[in-house]
CSV table of C-alpha atoms in Angstrom, one decimal:
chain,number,residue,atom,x,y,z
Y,48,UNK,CA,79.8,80.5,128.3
Y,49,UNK,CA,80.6,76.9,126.3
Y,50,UNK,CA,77.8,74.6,125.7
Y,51,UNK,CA,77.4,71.3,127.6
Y,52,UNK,CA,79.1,68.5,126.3
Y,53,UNK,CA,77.2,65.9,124.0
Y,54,UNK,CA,76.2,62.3,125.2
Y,55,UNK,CA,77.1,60.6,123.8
Y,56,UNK,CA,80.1,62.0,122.5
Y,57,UNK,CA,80.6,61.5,118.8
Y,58,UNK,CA,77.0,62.6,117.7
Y,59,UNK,CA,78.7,65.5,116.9
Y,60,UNK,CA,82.0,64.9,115.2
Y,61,UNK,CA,80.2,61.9,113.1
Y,62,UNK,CA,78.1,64.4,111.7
Y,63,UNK,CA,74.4,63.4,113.6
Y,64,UNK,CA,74.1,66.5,113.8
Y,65,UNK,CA,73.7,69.0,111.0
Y,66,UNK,CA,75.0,72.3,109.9
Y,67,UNK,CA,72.9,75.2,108.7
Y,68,UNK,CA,73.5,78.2,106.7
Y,69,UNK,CA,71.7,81.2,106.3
Y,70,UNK,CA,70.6,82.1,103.0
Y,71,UNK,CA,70.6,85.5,104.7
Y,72,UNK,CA,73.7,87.4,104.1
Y,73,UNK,CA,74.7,90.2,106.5
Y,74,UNK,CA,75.9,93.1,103.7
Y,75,UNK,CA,78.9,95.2,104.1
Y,76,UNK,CA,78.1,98.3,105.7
Y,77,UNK,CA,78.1,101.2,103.0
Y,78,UNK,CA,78.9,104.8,103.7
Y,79,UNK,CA,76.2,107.5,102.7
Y,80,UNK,CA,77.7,109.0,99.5
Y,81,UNK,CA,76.2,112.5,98.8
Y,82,UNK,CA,79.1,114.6,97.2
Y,83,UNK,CA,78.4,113.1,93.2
Y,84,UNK,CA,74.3,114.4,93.5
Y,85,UNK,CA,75.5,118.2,95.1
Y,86,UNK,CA,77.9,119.0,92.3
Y,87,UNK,CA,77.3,120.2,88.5
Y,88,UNK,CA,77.6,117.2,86.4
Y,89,UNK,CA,75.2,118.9,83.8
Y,90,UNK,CA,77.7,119.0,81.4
Y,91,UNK,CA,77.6,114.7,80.9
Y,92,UNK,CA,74.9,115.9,77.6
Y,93,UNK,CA,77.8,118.0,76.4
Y,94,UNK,CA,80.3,115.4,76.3
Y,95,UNK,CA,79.8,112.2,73.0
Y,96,UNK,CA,83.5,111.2,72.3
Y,97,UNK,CA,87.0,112.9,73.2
Y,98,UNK,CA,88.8,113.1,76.8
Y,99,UNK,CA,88.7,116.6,77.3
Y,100,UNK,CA,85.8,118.7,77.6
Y,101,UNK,CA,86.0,122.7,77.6
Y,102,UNK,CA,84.1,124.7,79.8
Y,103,UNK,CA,83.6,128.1,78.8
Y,104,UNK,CA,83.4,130.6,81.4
Y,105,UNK,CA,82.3,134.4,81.0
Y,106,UNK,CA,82.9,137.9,83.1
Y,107,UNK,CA,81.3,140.6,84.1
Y,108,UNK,CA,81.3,143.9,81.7
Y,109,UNK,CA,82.5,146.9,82.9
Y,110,UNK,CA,79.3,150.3,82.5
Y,111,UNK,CA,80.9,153.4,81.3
Y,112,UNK,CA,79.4,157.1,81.6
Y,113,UNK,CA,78.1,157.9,78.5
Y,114,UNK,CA,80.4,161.2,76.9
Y,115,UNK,CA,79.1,163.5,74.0
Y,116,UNK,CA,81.1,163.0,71.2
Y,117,UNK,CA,83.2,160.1,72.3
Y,118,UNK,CA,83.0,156.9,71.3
Y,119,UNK,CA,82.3,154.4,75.2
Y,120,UNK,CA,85.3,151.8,75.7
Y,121,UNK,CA,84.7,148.3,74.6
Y,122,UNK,CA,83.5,145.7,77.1
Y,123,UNK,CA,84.9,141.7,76.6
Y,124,UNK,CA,82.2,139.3,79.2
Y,125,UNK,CA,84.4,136.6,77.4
Y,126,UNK,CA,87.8,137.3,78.8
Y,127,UNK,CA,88.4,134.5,81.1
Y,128,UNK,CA,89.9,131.3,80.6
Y,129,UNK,CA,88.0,128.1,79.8
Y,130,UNK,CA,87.9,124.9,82.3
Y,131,UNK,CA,89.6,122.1,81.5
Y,132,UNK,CA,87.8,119.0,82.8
Y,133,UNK,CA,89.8,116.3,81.4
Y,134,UNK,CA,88.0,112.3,81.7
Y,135,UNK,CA,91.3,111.1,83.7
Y,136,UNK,CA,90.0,108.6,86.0
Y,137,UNK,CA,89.2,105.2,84.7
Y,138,UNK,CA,88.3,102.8,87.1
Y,139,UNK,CA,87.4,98.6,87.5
Y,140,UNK,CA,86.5,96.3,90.0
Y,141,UNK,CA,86.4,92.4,89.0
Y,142,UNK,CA,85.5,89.4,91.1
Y,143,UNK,CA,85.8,86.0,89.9
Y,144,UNK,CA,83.6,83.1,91.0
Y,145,UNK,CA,84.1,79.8,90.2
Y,146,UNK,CA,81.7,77.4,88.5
Y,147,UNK,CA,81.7,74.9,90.9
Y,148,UNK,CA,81.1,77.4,93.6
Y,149,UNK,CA,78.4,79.3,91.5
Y,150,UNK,CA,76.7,75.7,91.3
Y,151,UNK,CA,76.9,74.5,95.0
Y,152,UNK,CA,75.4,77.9,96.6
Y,153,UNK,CA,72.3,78.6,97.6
Y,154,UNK,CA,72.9,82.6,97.7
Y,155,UNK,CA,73.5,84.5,94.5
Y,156,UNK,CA,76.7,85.3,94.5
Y,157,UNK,CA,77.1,87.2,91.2
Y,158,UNK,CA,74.2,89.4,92.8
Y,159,UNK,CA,76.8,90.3,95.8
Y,160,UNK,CA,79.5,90.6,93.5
Y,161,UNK,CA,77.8,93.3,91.1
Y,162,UNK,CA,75.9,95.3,94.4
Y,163,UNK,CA,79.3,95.8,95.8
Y,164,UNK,CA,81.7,96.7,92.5
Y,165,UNK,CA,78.9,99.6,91.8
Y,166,UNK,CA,79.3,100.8,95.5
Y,167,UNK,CA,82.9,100.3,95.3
Y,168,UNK,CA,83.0,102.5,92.0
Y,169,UNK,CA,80.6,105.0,93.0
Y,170,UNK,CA,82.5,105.9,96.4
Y,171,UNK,CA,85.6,106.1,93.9
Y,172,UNK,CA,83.8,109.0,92.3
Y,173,UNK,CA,82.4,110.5,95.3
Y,174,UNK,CA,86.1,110.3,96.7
Y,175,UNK,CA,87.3,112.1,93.8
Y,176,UNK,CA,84.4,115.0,94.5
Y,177,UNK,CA,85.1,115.8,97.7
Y,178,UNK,CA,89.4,115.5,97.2
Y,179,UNK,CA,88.9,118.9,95.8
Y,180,UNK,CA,86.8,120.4,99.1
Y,181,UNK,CA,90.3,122.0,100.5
Y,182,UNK,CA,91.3,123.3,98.0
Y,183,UNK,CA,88.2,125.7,97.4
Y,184,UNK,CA,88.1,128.9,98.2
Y,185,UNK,CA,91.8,129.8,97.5
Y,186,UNK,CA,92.9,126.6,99.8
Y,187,UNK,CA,91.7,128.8,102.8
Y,188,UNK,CA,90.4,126.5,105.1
Y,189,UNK,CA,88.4,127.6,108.3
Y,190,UNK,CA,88.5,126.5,111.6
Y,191,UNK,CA,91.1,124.3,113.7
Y,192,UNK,CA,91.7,120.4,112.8
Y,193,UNK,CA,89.9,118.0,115.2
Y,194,UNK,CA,87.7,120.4,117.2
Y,195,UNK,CA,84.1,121.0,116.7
Y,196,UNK,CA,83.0,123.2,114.7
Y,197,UNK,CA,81.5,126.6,115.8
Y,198,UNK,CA,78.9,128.6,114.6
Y,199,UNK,CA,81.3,131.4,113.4
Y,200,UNK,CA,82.7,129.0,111.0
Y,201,UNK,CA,79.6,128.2,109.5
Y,202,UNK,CA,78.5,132.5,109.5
Y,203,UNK,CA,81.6,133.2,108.1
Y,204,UNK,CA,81.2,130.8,104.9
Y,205,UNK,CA,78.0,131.5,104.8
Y,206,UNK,CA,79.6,135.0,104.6
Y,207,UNK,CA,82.0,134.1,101.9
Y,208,UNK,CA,79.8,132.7,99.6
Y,209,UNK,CA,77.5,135.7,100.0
Y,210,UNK,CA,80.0,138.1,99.4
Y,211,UNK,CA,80.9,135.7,96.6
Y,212,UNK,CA,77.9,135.9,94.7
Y,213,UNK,CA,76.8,132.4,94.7
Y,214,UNK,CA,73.3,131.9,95.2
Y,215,UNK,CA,71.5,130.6,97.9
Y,216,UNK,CA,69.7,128.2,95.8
Y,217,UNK,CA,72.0,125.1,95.3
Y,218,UNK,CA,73.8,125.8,98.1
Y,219,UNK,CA,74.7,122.5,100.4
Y,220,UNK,CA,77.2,122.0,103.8
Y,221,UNK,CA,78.3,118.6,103.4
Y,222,UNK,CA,80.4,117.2,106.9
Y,223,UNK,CA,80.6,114.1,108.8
Y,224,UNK,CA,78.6,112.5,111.9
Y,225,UNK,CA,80.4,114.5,114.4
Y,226,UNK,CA,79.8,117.8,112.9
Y,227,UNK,CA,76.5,117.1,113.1
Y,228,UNK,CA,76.5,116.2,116.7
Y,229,UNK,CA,78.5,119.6,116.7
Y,230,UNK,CA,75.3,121.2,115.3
Y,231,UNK,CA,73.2,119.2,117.8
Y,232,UNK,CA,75.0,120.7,120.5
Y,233,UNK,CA,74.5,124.6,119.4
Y,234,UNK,CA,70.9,125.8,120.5
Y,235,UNK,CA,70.8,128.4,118.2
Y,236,UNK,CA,70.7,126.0,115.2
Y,237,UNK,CA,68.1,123.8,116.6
Y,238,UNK,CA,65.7,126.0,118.7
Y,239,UNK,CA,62.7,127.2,116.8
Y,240,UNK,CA,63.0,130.4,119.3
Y,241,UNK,CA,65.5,131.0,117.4
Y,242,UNK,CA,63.9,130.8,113.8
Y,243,UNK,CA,65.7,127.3,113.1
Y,244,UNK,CA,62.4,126.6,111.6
Y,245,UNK,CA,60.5,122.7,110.7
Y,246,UNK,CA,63.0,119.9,109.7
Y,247,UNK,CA,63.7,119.8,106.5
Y,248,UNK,CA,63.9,116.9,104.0
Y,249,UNK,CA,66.6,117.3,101.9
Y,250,UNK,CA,69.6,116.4,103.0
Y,251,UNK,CA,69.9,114.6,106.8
Y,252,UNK,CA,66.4,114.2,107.2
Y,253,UNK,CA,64.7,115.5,110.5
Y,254,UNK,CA,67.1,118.3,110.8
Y,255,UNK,CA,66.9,121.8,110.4
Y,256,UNK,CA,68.8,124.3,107.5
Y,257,UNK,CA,71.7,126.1,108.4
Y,258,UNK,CA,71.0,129.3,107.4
Y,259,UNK,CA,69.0,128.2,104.9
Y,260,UNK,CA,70.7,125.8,104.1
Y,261,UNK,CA,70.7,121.6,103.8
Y,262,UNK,CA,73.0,119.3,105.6
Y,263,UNK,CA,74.6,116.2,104.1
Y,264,UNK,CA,75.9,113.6,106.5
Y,265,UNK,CA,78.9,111.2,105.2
Y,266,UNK,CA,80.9,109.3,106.6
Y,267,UNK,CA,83.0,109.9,103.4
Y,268,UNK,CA,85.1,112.9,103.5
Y,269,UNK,CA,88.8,113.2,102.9
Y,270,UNK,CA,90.7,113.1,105.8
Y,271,UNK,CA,93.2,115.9,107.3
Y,272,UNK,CA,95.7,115.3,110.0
Y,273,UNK,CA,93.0,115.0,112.7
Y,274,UNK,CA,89.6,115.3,111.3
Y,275,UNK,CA,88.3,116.0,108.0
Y,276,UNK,CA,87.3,118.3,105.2
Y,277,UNK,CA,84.2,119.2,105.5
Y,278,UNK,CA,82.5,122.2,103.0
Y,279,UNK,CA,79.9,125.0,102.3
Y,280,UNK,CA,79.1,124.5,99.0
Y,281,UNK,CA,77.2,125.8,95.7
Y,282,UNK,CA,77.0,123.2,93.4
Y,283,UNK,CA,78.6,125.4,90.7
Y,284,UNK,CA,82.0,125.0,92.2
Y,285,UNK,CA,82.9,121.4,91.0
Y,286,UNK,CA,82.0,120.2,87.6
Y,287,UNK,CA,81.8,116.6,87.3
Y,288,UNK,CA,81.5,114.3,84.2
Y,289,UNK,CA,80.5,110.8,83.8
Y,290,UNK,CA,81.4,109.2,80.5
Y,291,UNK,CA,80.8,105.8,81.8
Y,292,UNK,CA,78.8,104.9,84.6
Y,293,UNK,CA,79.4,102.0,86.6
Y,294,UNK,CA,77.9,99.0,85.0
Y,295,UNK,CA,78.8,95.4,85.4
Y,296,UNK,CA,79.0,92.5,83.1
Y,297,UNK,CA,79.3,88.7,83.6
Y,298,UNK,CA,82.3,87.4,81.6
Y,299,UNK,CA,82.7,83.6,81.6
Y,300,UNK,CA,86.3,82.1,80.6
Y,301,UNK,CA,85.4,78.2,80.2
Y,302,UNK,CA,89.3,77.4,80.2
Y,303,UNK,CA,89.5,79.3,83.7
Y,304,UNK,CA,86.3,76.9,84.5
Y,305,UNK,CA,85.1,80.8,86.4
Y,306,UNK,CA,82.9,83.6,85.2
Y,307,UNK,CA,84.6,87.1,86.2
Y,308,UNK,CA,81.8,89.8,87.4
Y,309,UNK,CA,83.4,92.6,85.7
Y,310,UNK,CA,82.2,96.7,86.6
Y,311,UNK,CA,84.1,99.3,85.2
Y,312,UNK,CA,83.7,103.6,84.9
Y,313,UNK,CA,85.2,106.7,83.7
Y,314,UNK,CA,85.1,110.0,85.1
Y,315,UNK,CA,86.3,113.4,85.2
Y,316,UNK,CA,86.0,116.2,88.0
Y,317,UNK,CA,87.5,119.7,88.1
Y,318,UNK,CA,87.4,122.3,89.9
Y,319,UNK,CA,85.0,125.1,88.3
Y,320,UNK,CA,84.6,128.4,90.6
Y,321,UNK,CA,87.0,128.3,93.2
Y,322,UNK,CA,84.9,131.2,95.3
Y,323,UNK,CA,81.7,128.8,95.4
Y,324,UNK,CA,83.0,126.8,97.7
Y,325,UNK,CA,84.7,127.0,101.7
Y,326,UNK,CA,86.3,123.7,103.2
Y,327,UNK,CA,86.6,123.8,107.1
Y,328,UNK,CA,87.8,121.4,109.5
Y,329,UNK,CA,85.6,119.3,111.0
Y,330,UNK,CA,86.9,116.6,114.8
């Protein structure tokens, strides 16, 4: 519905009346980013200069029955090849803001600027976490693109990972809204009859483990033909390596009569124990 016109007429357009702005700023809205926190990035104290950085990776040895006389077969726990994890992704985000602009505003504009060239850099690494979800666990991927998923995708990862060896502490599932509606949905996960148990606080607080296990919610998951890539996860299945985190810096260029807000990082992620880790679909 318009307003009623104005009498008399030109109070408006002769500018009687005045124009207010908000020093309030409504904020882009930022997805929840929990893939970087749920993966190893231990090894950051490891790396000081270089662009690769080796991660050594042992076996099991093999027990022998002990024979009078002869001499047991030699066991080698270091016969497997070392991880690459190579610091490939390098990363910027620069906004430049005038002087006069800077001069006339009344909202702190090189505040904005820096809040959203971290976010933007942090979802970059996140991003580059959870690209790897489908190709875990051999590039097997449970369930069926676009529909909900079941509880007998979530028993057999659970499965996998226990047949896998990968402990239960560290473990995460990581999916998106709907998934979590999908859990919602399935009594058995949230009926204390049922042993679902209190609500937990890690993870999507005020809902119960899976299995004894912590949910994620993110809205931030790489997307397949219909839905996404969701995963049940121990955290030592992707290694992850920040050589520079995402820190800004104010630049002015007095020729340019601007000052460029300037955030920049660098990153690796690899892929560390394929068999840690089951991507399934997710709507």
């Amino acid at each position: 519905m318009a307003l009623s016109a104005r009498v008399p007429s030109t109070s408006s357009s002769n500018r009687f009346i005045k124009t207010l702005f908000s020093k309030q700023v409504a904020e882009a809205i930022h997805n929840n980013l929990v893939c970087v926190p749920l993966v190893n990035s231990a090894f950051k104290s490891e790396l000081r200069k270089g662009e690769i950085l080796y991660i050594p990776k042992t076996n099991t040895a093999t027990a022998y029955e002990v024979v009078v006389g002869t001499a047991s077969t030699a066991s080698n726990p270091l016969n497997t090849a070392a991880v690459t994890l190579t610091i490939d992704q390098w990363y910027d985000v620069k906004t430049p803001i005038d002087d006069m602009t800077a001069r006339q505003s009344e909202i702190d504009l090189f505040a904005i600027a820096r809040k959203e060239s971290v976010y933007a850099l942090t979802k970059k690494m996140d991003t580059s976490v959870n690209t790897l979800f489908s190709a875990l666990n051999g590039s097997t991927v449970l369930g069926t693109d676009g529909t909900a998923v079941t509880d007998d995708v979530l028993l057999s990862a659970w499965e996998t990972l226990g047949e896998n060896d990968a402990p239960m502490e560290g473990r995460a599932i990581i999916v998106n809204p709907a998934t979590v509606v999908d859990f919602m949905k399935t009594e058995k996960l949230v009926n204390q009859l049922y042993g679902a148990g209190n609500p937990t606080t890690a993870g999507f607080r005020g809902f119960h483990k899976v299995y004894g296990i912590p949910i994620y919610m993110t809205n931030n998951l790489t997307a397949a033909t219909v839905g996404a890539y969701a995963a049940m996860i121990h955290k030592e299945c992707i290694g992850f390596v920040a050589q520079e985190e995402p820190e800004s810096e104010i630049y002015d260029v007095p020729i340019e009569h601007q000052e460029y807000v300037l955030c920049t990082a660098l990153w690796g992620v690899i892929e560390v124990r394929d068999t840690f880790g089951v991507p399934f679909y997710t709507r």
